[in-house]
Amino acid sequence: RLPIEGVEEGYHTLSHHGRDADKLAQLALIEEQIVDAYGDFLRSLAGFDESHGNLLDHTSVLLTSNLGNASSHDNRNLPVLIGGGGFRHGHHLAFDQNNNYPLANLFVSILQQSGLPTSQFASGKSTMDGLPPTTASL
């Protein structure tokens, strides 16, 4: 899918957009391709049957970034997509941008949903609020 029509600069350069509309538009084109590929991957996992569901049901797939705002190197309020893993999907979770909890709480949730009995991971000391499983631990 490369090159992407309408994209004239590299992703890293564009990530330092400074709110420039043209750079943001180019970033949107790149990120659309990334999310499309993510969706294709999730659909391919869903196509493999396994006991008690399909491969996607038994796999947590994250799409995220190390920065919430790359233009200012802000590492708070990260965008995160999670597919599969037996979690309930189809909704958007938004958290208090000024009083958020560690991303590592998401990993506690994933580990527990995978059947690993743990109450912490790195700086995460509990599960992620608002991310209920659709099933018991896989």
Tab-separated table of N, CA and C in Angstrom:
chain	number	residue	atom	x	y	z
A	1	ARG	N	0.820	-1.200	0.000
A	1	ARG	CA	0.000	0.000	0.000
A	1	ARG	C	0.859	1.259	0.000
A	2	LEU	N	2.128	1.094	-0.203
A	2	LEU	CA	3.016	2.244	-0.242
A	2	LEU	C	3.463	2.472	-1.668
A	3	PRO	N	3.734	3.627	-2.117
A	3	PRO	CA	3.511	4.875	-1.393
A	3	PRO	C	2.020	5.187	-1.281
A	4	ILE	N	1.707	6.053	-0.359
A	4	ILE	CA	0.320	6.453	-0.136
A	4	ILE	C	0.084	7.775	-0.860
A	5	GLU	N	-0.879	7.760	-1.756
A	5	GLU	CA	-1.192	8.969	-2.507
A	5	GLU	C	-1.587	10.090	-1.553
A	6	GLY	N	-0.971	11.259	-1.728
A	6	GLY	CA	-1.267	12.413	-0.890
A	6	GLY	C	-0.309	12.588	0.269
A	7	VAL	N	0.602	11.620	0.463
A	7	VAL	CA	1.583	11.708	1.551
A	7	VAL	C	2.937	12.045	0.942
A	8	GLU	N	3.496	13.170	1.379
A	8	GLU	CA	4.733	13.667	0.791
A	8	GLU	C	5.919	13.611	1.743
A	9	GLU	N	5.666	13.330	3.030
A	9	GLU	CA	6.741	13.290	4.020
A	9	GLU	C	6.655	11.998	4.808
A	10	GLY	N	7.734	11.689	5.548
A	10	GLY	CA	7.757	10.494	6.371
A	10	GLY	C	6.895	10.638	7.613
A	11	TYR	N	6.515	9.495	8.159
A	11	TYR	CA	5.617	9.479	9.316
A	11	TYR	C	6.196	10.253	10.492
A	12	HIS	N	7.461	10.012	10.811
A	12	HIS	CA	8.052	10.692	11.965
A	12	HIS	C	8.037	12.205	11.766
A	13	THR	N	8.437	12.649	10.605
A	13	THR	CA	8.420	14.091	10.329
A	13	THR	C	7.009	14.646	10.478
A	14	LEU	N	6.039	13.931	9.949
A	14	LEU	CA	4.652	14.390	10.039
A	14	LEU	C	4.131	14.368	11.470
A	15	SER	N	4.663	13.467	12.294
A	15	SER	CA	4.183	13.389	13.679
A	15	SER	C	4.514	14.654	14.463
A	16	HIS	N	5.491	15.404	14.003
A	16	HIS	CA	5.822	16.698	14.620
A	16	HIS	C	5.094	17.803	13.849
A	17	HIS	N	3.799	17.658	13.765
A	17	HIS	CA	2.953	18.466	12.894
A	17	HIS	C	2.732	19.891	13.366
A	18	GLY	N	2.872	20.156	14.654
A	18	GLY	CA	2.621	21.504	15.164
A	18	GLY	C	1.234	22.018	14.821
A	19	ARG	N	0.285	21.114	14.662
A	19	ARG	CA	-1.115	21.411	14.320
A	19	ARG	C	-1.281	21.970	12.903
A	20	ASP	N	-0.279	21.755	12.049
A	20	ASP	CA	-0.359	22.175	10.654
A	20	ASP	C	-1.390	21.298	9.934
A	21	ALA	N	-2.386	21.918	9.326
A	21	ALA	CA	-3.503	21.186	8.714
A	21	ALA	C	-3.043	20.218	7.621
A	22	ASP	N	-2.079	20.629	6.796
A	22	ASP	CA	-1.602	19.757	5.719
A	22	ASP	C	-0.898	18.522	6.283
A	23	LYS	N	-0.075	18.727	7.306
A	23	LYS	CA	0.616	17.587	7.927
A	23	LYS	C	-0.379	16.658	8.622
A	24	LEU	N	-1.371	17.226	9.287
A	24	LEU	CA	-2.394	16.402	9.937
A	24	LEU	C	-3.185	15.593	8.906
A	25	ALA	N	-3.459	16.187	7.755
A	25	ALA	CA	-4.182	15.469	6.700
A	25	ALA	C	-3.351	14.300	6.175
A	26	GLN	N	-2.040	14.522	6.024
A	26	GLN	CA	-1.164	13.436	5.576
A	26	GLN	C	-1.078	12.334	6.637
A	27	LEU	N	-0.990	12.729	7.892
A	27	LEU	CA	-0.985	11.738	8.981
A	27	LEU	C	-2.260	10.908	8.962
A	28	ALA	N	-3.379	11.549	8.722
A	28	ALA	CA	-4.656	10.833	8.683
A	28	ALA	C	-4.655	9.780	7.579
A	29	LEU	N	-4.051	10.085	6.437
A	29	LEU	CA	-3.970	9.110	5.347
A	29	LEU	C	-3.125	7.902	5.753
A	30	ILE	N	-2.003	8.161	6.419
A	30	ILE	CA	-1.137	7.070	6.877
A	30	ILE	C	-1.854	6.233	7.925
A	31	GLU	N	-2.458	6.906	8.888
A	31	GLU	CA	-3.108	6.185	9.983
A	31	GLU	C	-4.323	5.406	9.498
A	32	GLU	N	-4.970	5.878	8.450
A	32	GLU	CA	-6.068	5.113	7.859
A	32	GLU	C	-5.542	3.787	7.309
A	33	GLN	N	-4.380	3.825	6.664
A	33	GLN	CA	-3.771	2.593	6.150
A	33	GLN	C	-3.389	1.651	7.288
A	34	ILE	N	-2.862	2.209	8.370
A	34	ILE	CA	-2.472	1.394	9.523
A	34	ILE	C	-3.697	0.699	10.118
A	35	VAL	N	-4.774	1.452	10.324
A	35	VAL	CA	-5.983	0.877	10.919
A	35	VAL	C	-6.620	-0.134	9.961
A	36	ASP	N	-6.573	0.127	8.665
A	36	ASP	CA	-7.081	-0.851	7.699
A	36	ASP	C	-6.305	-2.165	7.796
A	37	ALA	N	-4.980	-2.086	7.896
A	37	ALA	CA	-4.151	-3.292	8.019
A	37	ALA	C	-4.447	-4.017	9.330
A	38	TYR	N	-4.656	-3.265	10.393
A	38	TYR	CA	-5.026	-3.845	11.691
A	38	TYR	C	-6.343	-4.614	11.552
A	39	GLY	N	-7.320	-4.007	10.915
A	39	GLY	CA	-8.604	-4.668	10.696
A	39	GLY	C	-8.459	-5.928	9.857
A	40	ASP	N	-7.631	-5.865	8.809
A	40	ASP	CA	-7.383	-7.054	7.981
A	40	ASP	C	-6.779	-8.172	8.823
A	41	PHE	N	-5.836	-7.818	9.698
A	41	PHE	CA	-5.194	-8.817	10.555
A	41	PHE	C	-6.207	-9.442	11.509
A	42	LEU	N	-7.054	-8.608	12.123
A	42	LEU	CA	-8.077	-9.139	13.025
A	42	LEU	C	-9.026	-10.080	12.284
A	43	ARG	N	-9.433	-9.682	11.082
A	43	ARG	CA	-10.323	-10.543	10.294
A	43	ARG	C	-9.644	-11.864	9.936
A	44	SER	N	-8.344	-11.821	9.654
A	44	SER	CA	-7.651	-13.076	9.329
A	44	SER	C	-7.594	-13.991	10.548
A	45	LEU	N	-7.370	-13.432	11.737
A	45	LEU	CA	-7.378	-14.246	12.955
A	45	LEU	C	-8.758	-14.851	13.195
A	46	ALA	N	-9.791	-14.076	12.925
A	46	ALA	CA	-11.161	-14.561	13.126
A	46	ALA	C	-11.500	-15.698	12.166
A	47	GLY	N	-10.749	-15.821	11.075
A	47	GLY	CA	-11.000	-16.866	10.094
A	47	GLY	C	-10.429	-18.225	10.453
A	48	PHE	N	-9.661	-18.309	11.537
A	48	PHE	CA	-9.080	-19.580	11.965
A	48	PHE	C	-9.881	-20.135	13.133
A	49	ASP	N	-10.591	-21.223	12.876
A	49	ASP	CA	-11.393	-21.851	13.928
A	49	ASP	C	-10.507	-22.542	14.954
A	50	GLU	N	-10.898	-22.416	16.205
A	50	GLU	CA	-10.247	-23.085	17.328
A	50	GLU	C	-11.342	-23.623	18.228
A	51	SER	N	-10.936	-24.419	19.203
A	51	SER	CA	-11.936	-24.879	20.161
A	51	SER	C	-12.479	-23.665	20.909
A	52	HIS	N	-13.748	-23.637	21.128
A	52	HIS	CA	-14.414	-22.545	21.846
A	52	HIS	C	-14.265	-21.206	21.134
A	53	GLY	N	-14.363	-21.199	19.813
A	53	GLY	CA	-14.328	-19.940	19.080
A	53	GLY	C	-13.327	-19.958	17.947
A	54	ASN	N	-12.688	-18.814	17.752
A	54	ASN	CA	-11.675	-18.706	16.704
A	54	ASN	C	-10.397	-18.120	17.296
A	55	LEU	N	-9.372	-18.020	16.466
A	55	LEU	CA	-8.076	-17.553	16.960
A	55	LEU	C	-8.160	-16.142	17.545
A	56	LEU	N	-8.987	-15.283	16.976
A	56	LEU	CA	-9.140	-13.928	17.510
A	56	LEU	C	-9.745	-13.945	18.909
A	57	ASP	N	-10.659	-14.878	19.162
A	57	ASP	CA	-11.246	-14.985	20.498
A	57	ASP	C	-10.188	-15.273	21.560
A	58	HIS	N	-9.097	-15.904	21.152
A	58	HIS	CA	-8.054	-16.338	22.080
A	58	HIS	C	-6.796	-15.479	21.994
A	59	THR	N	-6.872	-14.356	21.287
A	59	THR	CA	-5.704	-13.501	21.076
A	59	THR	C	-6.081	-12.048	21.317
A	60	SER	N	-5.315	-11.356	22.151
A	60	SER	CA	-5.498	-9.910	22.332
A	60	SER	C	-4.508	-9.196	21.423
A	61	VAL	N	-5.010	-8.311	20.580
A	61	VAL	CA	-4.170	-7.594	19.627
A	61	VAL	C	-4.299	-6.101	19.904
A	62	LEU	N	-3.190	-5.483	20.305
A	62	LEU	CA	-3.184	-4.052	20.616
A	62	LEU	C	-2.655	-3.240	19.446
A	63	LEU	N	-3.250	-2.090	19.231
A	63	LEU	CA	-2.727	-1.080	18.323
A	63	LEU	C	-2.679	0.193	19.144
A	64	THR	N	-1.483	0.712	19.338
A	64	THR	CA	-1.338	1.884	20.198
A	64	THR	C	-0.139	2.706	19.748
A	65	SER	N	0.204	3.670	20.528
A	65	SER	CA	1.335	4.553	20.279
A	65	SER	C	2.070	4.769	21.589
A	66	ASN	N	3.303	5.174	21.494
A	66	ASN	CA	4.042	5.513	22.708
A	66	ASN	C	3.817	6.964	23.118
A	67	LEU	N	3.058	7.702	22.319
A	67	LEU	CA	2.804	9.109	22.616
A	67	LEU	C	1.326	9.439	22.419
A	68	GLY	N	0.794	10.240	23.328
A	68	GLY	CA	-0.567	10.730	23.175
A	68	GLY	C	-0.625	11.879	22.190
A	69	ASN	N	0.394	12.728	22.205
A	69	ASN	CA	0.534	13.826	21.253
A	69	ASN	C	1.993	13.857	20.827
A	70	ALA	N	2.281	13.279	19.666
A	70	ALA	CA	3.666	13.182	19.207
A	70	ALA	C	4.276	14.547	18.928
A	71	SER	N	3.460	15.511	18.580
A	71	SER	CA	3.986	16.834	18.266
A	71	SER	C	4.701	17.450	19.455
A	72	SER	N	4.227	17.143	20.664
A	72	SER	CA	4.854	17.696	21.870
A	72	SER	C	5.518	16.615	22.724
A	73	HIS	N	5.648	15.396	22.177
A	73	HIS	CA	6.245	14.257	22.905
A	73	HIS	C	5.535	13.986	24.226
A	74	ASP	N	4.231	14.148	24.246
A	74	ASP	CA	3.423	13.904	25.442
A	74	ASP	C	3.099	12.414	25.521
A	75	ASN	N	3.523	11.770	26.606
A	75	ASN	CA	3.304	10.324	26.730
A	75	ASN	C	2.102	9.985	27.613
A	76	ARG	N	1.167	10.910	27.732
A	76	ARG	CA	-0.069	10.663	28.483
A	76	ARG	C	-1.229	10.512	27.510
A	77	ASN	N	-2.310	9.902	27.990
A	77	ASN	CA	-3.552	9.794	27.214
A	77	ASN	C	-3.321	9.166	25.836
A	78	LEU	N	-2.748	7.981	25.867
A	78	LEU	CA	-2.404	7.277	24.634
A	78	LEU	C	-3.648	6.737	23.929
A	79	PRO	N	-3.621	6.750	22.603
A	79	PRO	CA	-4.697	6.088	21.869
A	79	PRO	C	-4.433	4.585	21.888
A	80	VAL	N	-5.441	3.796	22.204
A	80	VAL	CA	-5.276	2.340	22.283
A	80	VAL	C	-6.494	1.669	21.662
A	81	LEU	N	-6.244	0.743	20.753
A	81	LEU	CA	-7.293	-0.132	20.233
A	81	LEU	C	-6.953	-1.541	20.677
A	82	ILE	N	-7.945	-2.284	21.138
A	82	ILE	CA	-7.740	-3.682	21.493
A	82	ILE	C	-8.763	-4.518	20.742
A	83	GLY	N	-8.264	-5.550	20.095
A	83	GLY	CA	-9.131	-6.470	19.372
A	83	GLY	C	-8.989	-7.868	19.939
A	84	GLY	N	-10.074	-8.609	19.938
A	84	GLY	CA	-10.044	-10.003	20.356
A	84	GLY	C	-9.872	-10.188	21.840
A	85	GLY	N	-9.352	-11.359	22.203
A	85	GLY	CA	-9.030	-11.652	23.591
A	85	GLY	C	-10.212	-11.903	24.497
A	86	GLY	N	-11.400	-12.008	23.931
A	86	GLY	CA	-12.569	-12.271	24.761
A	86	GLY	C	-13.123	-11.055	25.473
A	87	PHE	N	-12.709	-9.860	25.056
A	87	PHE	CA	-13.249	-8.637	25.644
A	87	PHE	C	-14.473	-8.180	24.860
A	88	ARG	N	-15.337	-7.419	25.516
A	88	ARG	CA	-16.495	-6.824	24.842
A	88	ARG	C	-15.987	-5.636	24.028
A	89	HIS	N	-16.364	-5.597	22.759
A	89	HIS	CA	-15.878	-4.551	21.854
A	89	HIS	C	-17.035	-3.702	21.342
A	90	GLY	N	-16.707	-2.757	20.484
A	90	GLY	CA	-17.731	-1.936	19.864
A	90	GLY	C	-18.086	-0.698	20.655
A	91	HIS	N	-17.192	-0.276	21.546
A	91	HIS	CA	-17.459	0.950	22.296
A	91	HIS	C	-16.148	1.707	22.504
A	92	HIS	N	-16.276	2.965	22.836
A	92	HIS	CA	-15.137	3.855	23.044
A	92	HIS	C	-15.059	4.203	24.519
A	93	LEU	N	-13.875	4.070	25.079
A	93	LEU	CA	-13.664	4.458	26.473
A	93	LEU	C	-12.851	5.743	26.501
A	94	ALA	N	-13.323	6.729	27.219
A	94	ALA	CA	-12.593	7.987	27.385
A	94	ALA	C	-12.387	8.202	28.875
A	95	PHE	N	-11.179	8.542	29.248
A	95	PHE	CA	-10.835	8.694	30.655
A	95	PHE	C	-10.443	10.136	30.944
A	96	ASP	N	-10.466	10.487	32.209
A	96	ASP	CA	-10.093	11.828	32.654
A	96	ASP	C	-8.652	12.106	32.231
A	97	GLN	N	-8.466	13.055	31.340
A	97	GLN	CA	-7.133	13.339	30.811
A	97	GLN	C	-6.173	13.857	31.870
A	98	ASN	N	-6.695	14.412	32.948
A	98	ASN	CA	-5.832	14.965	33.988
A	98	ASN	C	-5.645	14.019	35.166
A	99	ASN	N	-6.420	12.945	35.210
A	99	ASN	CA	-6.330	12.017	36.334
A	99	ASN	C	-6.512	10.592	35.810
A	100	ASN	N	-5.621	10.199	34.929
A	100	ASN	CA	-5.699	8.899	34.298
A	100	ASN	C	-4.904	7.892	35.106
A	101	TYR	N	-5.105	6.616	34.850
A	101	TYR	CA	-4.344	5.591	35.548
A	101	TYR	C	-3.376	4.932	34.566
A	102	PRO	N	-2.443	4.128	35.053
A	102	PRO	CA	-1.387	3.592	34.185
A	102	PRO	C	-1.914	2.675	33.079
A	103	LEU	N	-1.298	2.767	31.912
A	103	LEU	CA	-1.610	1.864	30.818
A	103	LEU	C	-1.370	0.418	31.238
A	104	ALA	N	-0.453	0.206	32.167
A	104	ALA	CA	-0.158	-1.155	32.629
A	104	ALA	C	-1.390	-1.837	33.224
A	105	ASN	N	-2.393	-1.076	33.668
A	105	ASN	CA	-3.642	-1.694	34.137
A	105	ASN	C	-4.307	-2.492	33.009
A	106	LEU	N	-4.160	-2.023	31.771
A	106	LEU	CA	-4.689	-2.770	30.634
A	106	LEU	C	-4.021	-4.138	30.551
A	107	PHE	N	-2.723	-4.180	30.800
A	107	PHE	CA	-2.004	-5.449	30.720
A	107	PHE	C	-2.425	-6.399	31.838
A	108	VAL	N	-2.767	-5.859	33.007
A	108	VAL	CA	-3.317	-6.702	34.079
A	108	VAL	C	-4.624	-7.332	33.591
A	109	SER	N	-5.481	-6.542	32.954
A	109	SER	CA	-6.744	-7.066	32.425
A	109	SER	C	-6.500	-8.154	31.385
A	110	ILE	N	-5.561	-7.919	30.478
A	110	ILE	CA	-5.262	-8.899	29.430
A	110	ILE	C	-4.716	-10.184	30.039
A	111	LEU	N	-3.800	-10.060	30.990
A	111	LEU	CA	-3.242	-11.251	31.635
A	111	LEU	C	-4.323	-12.048	32.353
A	112	GLN	N	-5.188	-11.359	33.087
A	112	GLN	CA	-6.267	-12.056	33.787
A	112	GLN	C	-7.217	-12.727	32.795
A	113	GLN	N	-7.574	-12.032	31.725
A	113	GLN	CA	-8.473	-12.597	30.723
A	113	GLN	C	-7.830	-13.791	30.020
A	114	SER	N	-6.498	-13.829	29.979
A	114	SER	CA	-5.775	-14.952	29.380
A	114	SER	C	-5.633	-16.122	30.339
A	115	GLY	N	-6.131	-15.951	31.554
A	115	GLY	CA	-6.099	-17.033	32.529
A	115	GLY	C	-4.913	-17.009	33.466
A	116	LEU	N	-4.146	-15.932	33.450
A	116	LEU	CA	-2.996	-15.814	34.342
A	116	LEU	C	-3.408	-15.045	35.594
A	117	PRO	N	-3.352	-15.678	36.743
A	117	PRO	CA	-3.795	-15.016	37.977
A	117	PRO	C	-2.761	-13.999	38.460
A	118	THR	N	-3.014	-12.749	38.177
A	118	THR	CA	-2.115	-11.686	38.622
A	118	THR	C	-2.945	-10.463	38.984
A	119	SER	N	-2.444	-9.680	39.896
A	119	SER	CA	-3.141	-8.453	40.280
A	119	SER	C	-2.324	-7.215	39.936
A	120	GLN	N	-1.134	-7.419	39.357
A	120	GLN	CA	-0.323	-6.263	38.979
A	120	GLN	C	0.602	-6.610	37.824
A	121	PHE	N	1.001	-5.573	37.105
A	121	PHE	CA	1.974	-5.681	36.028
A	121	PHE	C	2.658	-4.334	35.940
A	122	ALA	N	3.978	-4.312	36.097
A	122	ALA	CA	4.737	-3.056	36.095
A	122	ALA	C	4.080	-2.066	37.057
A	123	SER	N	3.689	-0.877	36.577
A	123	SER	CA	3.071	0.115	37.460
A	123	SER	C	1.569	-0.094	37.620
A	124	GLY	N	0.998	-1.067	36.922
A	124	GLY	CA	-0.431	-1.345	37.023
A	124	GLY	C	-0.736	-2.187	38.244
A	125	LYS	N	-1.625	-1.695	39.082
A	125	LYS	CA	-1.966	-2.383	40.334
A	125	LYS	C	-3.395	-2.907	40.347
A	126	SER	N	-4.124	-2.736	39.242
A	126	SER	CA	-5.489	-3.253	39.150
A	126	SER	C	-5.841	-3.403	37.674
A	127	THR	N	-7.062	-3.833	37.401
A	127	THR	CA	-7.500	-3.979	36.020
A	127	THR	C	-7.946	-2.631	35.459
A	128	MET	N	-8.161	-2.610	34.159
A	128	MET	CA	-8.605	-1.394	33.482
A	128	MET	C	-10.111	-1.258	33.621
A	129	ASP	N	-10.559	-0.142	34.132
A	129	ASP	CA	-11.994	0.114	34.264
A	129	ASP	C	-12.649	0.184	32.889
A	130	GLY	N	-13.843	-0.373	32.793
A	130	GLY	CA	-14.633	-0.231	31.580
A	130	GLY	C	-14.335	-1.226	30.484
A	131	LEU	N	-13.490	-2.217	30.756
A	131	LEU	CA	-13.139	-3.205	29.737
A	131	LEU	C	-13.598	-4.584	30.186
A	132	PRO	N	-14.905	-4.838	30.118
A	132	PRO	CA	-15.416	-6.122	30.611
A	132	PRO	C	-15.174	-7.246	29.611
A	133	PRO	N	-14.922	-8.445	30.124
A	133	PRO	CA	-14.800	-9.597	29.227
A	133	PRO	C	-16.176	-10.033	28.736
A	134	THR	N	-16.197	-10.672	27.574
A	134	THR	CA	-17.446	-11.252	27.078
A	134	THR	C	-17.616	-12.659	27.613
A	135	THR	N	-16.504	-13.251	28.051
A	135	THR	CA	-16.516	-14.630	28.528
A	135	THR	C	-15.635	-14.743	29.756
A	136	ALA	N	-15.690	-15.898	30.372
A	136	ALA	CA	-14.748	-16.183	31.456
A	136	ALA	C	-13.357	-16.262	30.849
A	137	SER	N	-12.344	-16.282	31.688
A	137	SER	CA	-10.970	-16.372	31.197
A	137	SER	C	-10.843	-17.510	30.207
A	138	LEU	N	-10.084	-17.264	29.152
A	138	LEU	CA	-9.919	-18.258	28.084
A	138	LEU	C	-8.925	-19.322	28.469
